[in-house]
Amino acid sequence: QGNMSFAGKYEFESDENYDDFVKKIGLSSDKVEMGRNCKIVTEVVQNGNDFTWTQHFPGGRTMSNSFTIDKESDMETMGGKKFKAIVKMEDGKIVAEFPNYRHTAEICGGKLVEVSSQITRLVYKKTNKNLK
């Protein structure tokens, strides 16, 4: 079990196969458009195996999931669906099984890289900006 630090603020940098992914998970067209090339900031607060993972969207909307590695947690999808999941740490990656995709997150070269079902890849660069 790796003890990699994920803590920090990460600004959206790029995506791969976004449209295919959001169609597969059934996101509504307004949410698809809202997410396309939008400057999402992901903020990760980590205390050992306890995490709070918050995404800040333009316009002030936020989505947050809190979880503890290897313990069942209440989670929410981008589309607002609530579910229970056990988030794991595998080879330094955070892994969560969402209702219709597998989501991993890792730090690569100082960047937060999230991969969902190997279909989409989101990359965030670390930022020191204060969020308001």
PDB file of C-alpha atoms in Angstrom:
ATOM      1  CA  GLN A   1       0.000   0.000   0.000  1.00  0.00           C
ATOM      2  CA  GLY A   2       1.660   3.184  -1.217  1.00  0.00           C
ATOM      3  CA  ASN A   3       1.639   6.314   0.900  1.00  0.00           C
ATOM      4  CA  MET A   4       1.657   8.742  -2.033  1.00  0.00           C
ATOM      5  CA  SER A   5       0.464  12.237  -1.218  1.00  0.00           C
ATOM      6  CA  PHE A   6      -2.428  13.382  -3.379  1.00  0.00           C
ATOM      7  CA  ALA A   7      -3.050  16.577  -1.367  1.00  0.00           C
ATOM      8  CA  GLY A   8      -3.217  19.781  -3.379  1.00  0.00           C
ATOM      9  CA  LYS A   9      -5.212  21.788  -5.904  1.00  0.00           C
ATOM     10  CA  TYR A  10      -5.113  20.720  -9.523  1.00  0.00           C
ATOM     11  CA  GLU A  11      -6.399  22.727 -12.493  1.00  0.00           C
ATOM     12  CA  PHE A  12      -7.838  20.866 -15.489  1.00  0.00           C
ATOM     13  CA  GLU A  13      -5.309  20.608 -18.306  1.00  0.00           C
ATOM     14  CA  SER A  14      -6.544  18.128 -20.944  1.00  0.00           C
ATOM     15  CA  ASP A  15      -8.815  15.186 -21.684  1.00  0.00           C
ATOM     16  CA  GLU A  16      -8.916  12.224 -24.046  1.00  0.00           C
ATOM     17  CA  ASN A  17     -12.118  10.554 -25.320  1.00  0.00           C
ATOM     18  CA  TYR A  18     -14.365  12.737 -23.162  1.00  0.00           C
ATOM     19  CA  ASP A  19     -17.440  12.546 -25.435  1.00  0.00           C
ATOM     20  CA  ASP A  20     -17.302   8.743 -25.694  1.00  0.00           C
ATOM     21  CA  PHE A  21     -16.994   8.428 -21.920  1.00  0.00           C
ATOM     22  CA  VAL A  22     -19.861  10.745 -20.960  1.00  0.00           C
ATOM     23  CA  LYS A  23     -22.159   9.096 -23.512  1.00  0.00           C
ATOM     24  CA  LYS A  24     -21.317   5.684 -22.056  1.00  0.00           C
ATOM     25  CA  ILE A  25     -22.144   6.744 -18.480  1.00  0.00           C
ATOM     26  CA  GLY A  26     -25.372   8.456 -19.598  1.00  0.00           C
ATOM     27  CA  LEU A  27     -24.674  12.092 -18.693  1.00  0.00           C
ATOM     28  CA  SER A  28     -27.351  14.538 -19.872  1.00  0.00           C
ATOM     29  CA  SER A  29     -26.398  16.813 -22.771  1.00  0.00           C
ATOM     30  CA  ASP A  30     -26.348  19.939 -20.574  1.00  0.00           C
ATOM     31  CA  LYS A  31     -23.868  18.283 -18.179  1.00  0.00           C
ATOM     32  CA  VAL A  32     -21.790  17.073 -21.164  1.00  0.00           C
ATOM     33  CA  GLU A  33     -21.526  20.630 -22.485  1.00  0.00           C
ATOM     34  CA  MET A  34     -20.819  22.027 -18.993  1.00  0.00           C
ATOM     35  CA  GLY A  35     -17.914  19.615 -18.594  1.00  0.00           C
ATOM     36  CA  ARG A  36     -16.389  19.985 -22.041  1.00  0.00           C
ATOM     37  CA  ASN A  37     -13.109  21.927 -21.833  1.00  0.00           C
ATOM     38  CA  CYS A  38     -14.245  23.590 -18.632  1.00  0.00           C
ATOM     39  CA  LYS A  39     -11.639  24.711 -16.157  1.00  0.00           C
ATOM     40  CA  ILE A  40     -12.474  22.341 -13.325  1.00  0.00           C
ATOM     41  CA  VAL A  41     -10.244  22.593 -10.266  1.00  0.00           C
ATOM     42  CA  THR A  42      -9.869  19.412  -8.228  1.00  0.00           C
ATOM     43  CA  GLU A  43      -8.899  19.881  -4.593  1.00  0.00           C
ATOM     44  CA  VAL A  44      -7.692  16.870  -2.622  1.00  0.00           C
ATOM     45  CA  VAL A  45      -7.411  16.935   1.160  1.00  0.00           C
ATOM     46  CA  GLN A  46      -5.635  13.868   2.516  1.00  0.00           C
ATOM     47  CA  ASN A  47      -5.043  12.805   6.091  1.00  0.00           C
ATOM     48  CA  GLY A  48      -3.406   9.376   5.929  1.00  0.00           C
ATOM     49  CA  ASN A  49      -6.054   7.097   4.370  1.00  0.00           C
ATOM     50  CA  ASP A  50      -8.861   9.670   4.746  1.00  0.00           C
ATOM     51  CA  PHE A  51      -9.646  11.770   1.669  1.00  0.00           C
ATOM     52  CA  THR A  52     -11.968  14.574   0.666  1.00  0.00           C
ATOM     53  CA  TRP A  53     -12.022  14.919  -3.116  1.00  0.00           C
ATOM     54  CA  THR A  54     -13.737  18.114  -4.300  1.00  0.00           C
ATOM     55  CA  GLN A  55     -14.258  19.373  -7.827  1.00  0.00           C
ATOM     56  CA  HIS A  56     -14.915  23.090  -8.274  1.00  0.00           C
ATOM     57  CA  PHE A  57     -16.796  23.928 -11.481  1.00  0.00           C
ATOM     58  CA  PRO A  58     -17.050  27.359 -13.120  1.00  0.00           C
ATOM     59  CA  GLY A  59     -20.060  29.231 -11.788  1.00  0.00           C
ATOM     60  CA  GLY A  60     -19.540  28.102  -8.208  1.00  0.00           C
ATOM     61  CA  ARG A  61     -20.903  24.535  -8.360  1.00  0.00           C
ATOM     62  CA  THR A  62     -18.902  21.961  -6.404  1.00  0.00           C
ATOM     63  CA  MET A  63     -19.073  18.188  -6.049  1.00  0.00           C
ATOM     64  CA  SER A  64     -17.336  16.452  -3.168  1.00  0.00           C
ATOM     65  CA  ASN A  65     -16.737  12.852  -2.100  1.00  0.00           C
ATOM     66  CA  SER A  66     -15.164  11.883   1.229  1.00  0.00           C
ATOM     67  CA  PHE A  67     -13.798   8.396   1.701  1.00  0.00           C
ATOM     68  CA  THR A  68     -11.364   6.243   3.646  1.00  0.00           C
ATOM     69  CA  ILE A  69      -9.202   3.714   1.806  1.00  0.00           C
ATOM     70  CA  ASP A  70     -10.560   0.136   2.218  1.00  0.00           C
ATOM     71  CA  LYS A  71     -13.806   1.268   3.943  1.00  0.00           C
ATOM     72  CA  GLU A  72     -17.253   1.520   2.369  1.00  0.00           C
ATOM     73  CA  SER A  73     -18.183   5.144   1.692  1.00  0.00           C
ATOM     74  CA  ASP A  74     -21.179   7.033   0.335  1.00  0.00           C
ATOM     75  CA  MET A  75     -20.202   8.482  -3.046  1.00  0.00           C
ATOM     76  CA  GLU A  76     -21.805  10.526  -5.817  1.00  0.00           C
ATOM     77  CA  THR A  77     -21.246  10.397  -9.591  1.00  0.00           C
ATOM     78  CA  MET A  78     -20.793  13.413 -11.885  1.00  0.00           C
ATOM     79  CA  GLY A  79     -24.435  12.898 -12.870  1.00  0.00           C
ATOM     80  CA  GLY A  80     -25.588  13.131  -9.240  1.00  0.00           C
ATOM     81  CA  LYS A  81     -26.290   9.436  -8.633  1.00  0.00           C
ATOM     82  CA  LYS A  82     -25.524   8.276  -5.089  1.00  0.00           C
ATOM     83  CA  PHE A  83     -23.889   4.889  -4.480  1.00  0.00           C
ATOM     84  CA  LYS A  84     -21.678   3.018  -2.019  1.00  0.00           C
ATOM     85  CA  ALA A  85     -18.111   2.035  -2.876  1.00  0.00           C
ATOM     86  CA  ILE A  86     -14.974   0.736  -1.244  1.00  0.00           C
ATOM     87  CA  VAL A  87     -12.097   2.873  -2.491  1.00  0.00           C
ATOM     88  CA  LYS A  88      -8.787   1.011  -2.676  1.00  0.00           C
ATOM     89  CA  MET A  89      -5.123   1.881  -3.108  1.00  0.00           C
ATOM     90  CA  GLU A  90      -3.458  -0.254  -5.809  1.00  0.00           C
ATOM     91  CA  ASP A  91       0.167   0.370  -6.826  1.00  0.00           C
ATOM     92  CA  GLY A  92       0.005   4.006  -5.670  1.00  0.00           C
ATOM     93  CA  LYS A  93      -3.299   4.597  -7.486  1.00  0.00           C
ATOM     94  CA  ILE A  94      -6.642   5.351  -5.889  1.00  0.00           C
ATOM     95  CA  VAL A  95      -9.227   2.988  -7.401  1.00  0.00           C
ATOM     96  CA  ALA A  96     -13.022   3.271  -7.130  1.00  0.00           C
ATOM     97  CA  GLU A  97     -15.683   1.187  -8.831  1.00  0.00           C
ATOM     98  CA  PHE A  98     -18.433   3.606  -9.900  1.00  0.00           C
ATOM     99  CA  PRO A  99     -21.817   2.189 -11.036  1.00  0.00           C
ATOM    100  CA  ASN A 100     -20.821   1.928 -14.712  1.00  0.00           C
ATOM    101  CA  TYR A 101     -17.096   2.611 -14.813  1.00  0.00           C
ATOM    102  CA  ARG A 102     -13.841   2.044 -12.965  1.00  0.00           C
ATOM    103  CA  HIS A 103     -12.075   5.217 -11.873  1.00  0.00           C
ATOM    104  CA  THR A 104      -8.384   5.493 -10.995  1.00  0.00           C
ATOM    105  CA  ALA A 105      -6.343   8.493  -9.898  1.00  0.00           C
ATOM    106  CA  GLU A 106      -2.583   8.809  -9.583  1.00  0.00           C
ATOM    107  CA  ILE A 107       0.120  11.448  -9.391  1.00  0.00           C
ATOM    108  CA  CYS A 108       2.396  11.435 -12.465  1.00  0.00           C
ATOM    109  CA  GLY A 109       5.131  14.049 -12.770  1.00  0.00           C
ATOM    110  CA  GLY A 110       3.402  16.304 -10.242  1.00  0.00           C
ATOM    111  CA  LYS A 111       0.075  16.078 -12.116  1.00  0.00           C
ATOM    112  CA  LEU A 112      -3.147  14.414 -11.038  1.00  0.00           C
ATOM    113  CA  VAL A 113      -4.157  11.897 -13.714  1.00  0.00           C
ATOM    114  CA  GLU A 114      -7.647  10.397 -13.542  1.00  0.00           C
ATOM    115  CA  VAL A 115      -8.630   7.511 -15.794  1.00  0.00           C
ATOM    116  CA  SER A 116     -12.189   6.212 -16.041  1.00  0.00           C
ATOM    117  CA  SER A 117     -12.687   2.710 -17.483  1.00  0.00           C
ATOM    118  CA  GLN A 118      -9.605   3.264 -19.639  1.00  0.00           C
ATOM    119  CA  ILE A 119     -11.895   5.286 -21.900  1.00  0.00           C
ATOM    120  CA  THR A 120     -11.122   8.812 -20.819  1.00  0.00           C
ATOM    121  CA  ARG A 121      -8.028  10.372 -19.317  1.00  0.00           C
ATOM    122  CA  LEU A 122      -8.126  13.719 -17.475  1.00  0.00           C
ATOM    123  CA  VAL A 123      -4.932  15.560 -16.543  1.00  0.00           C
ATOM    124  CA  TYR A 124      -4.745  18.389 -13.995  1.00  0.00           C
ATOM    125  CA  LYS A 125      -1.747  20.631 -13.305  1.00  0.00           C
ATOM    126  CA  LYS A 126      -1.072  21.668  -9.709  1.00  0.00           C
ATOM    127  CA  THR A 127      -2.006  25.255  -8.933  1.00  0.00           C
ATOM    128  CA  ASN A 128      -1.269  27.525  -6.013  1.00  0.00           C
ATOM    129  CA  LYS A 129      -4.193  29.855  -6.759  1.00  0.00           C
ATOM    130  CA  ASN A 130      -6.731  30.549  -4.034  1.00  0.00           C
ATOM    131  CA  LEU A 131     -10.175  29.342  -5.018  1.00  0.00           C
ATOM    132  CA  LYS A 132     -13.170  31.616  -4.690  1.00  0.00           C
TER     133      LYS A 132
END
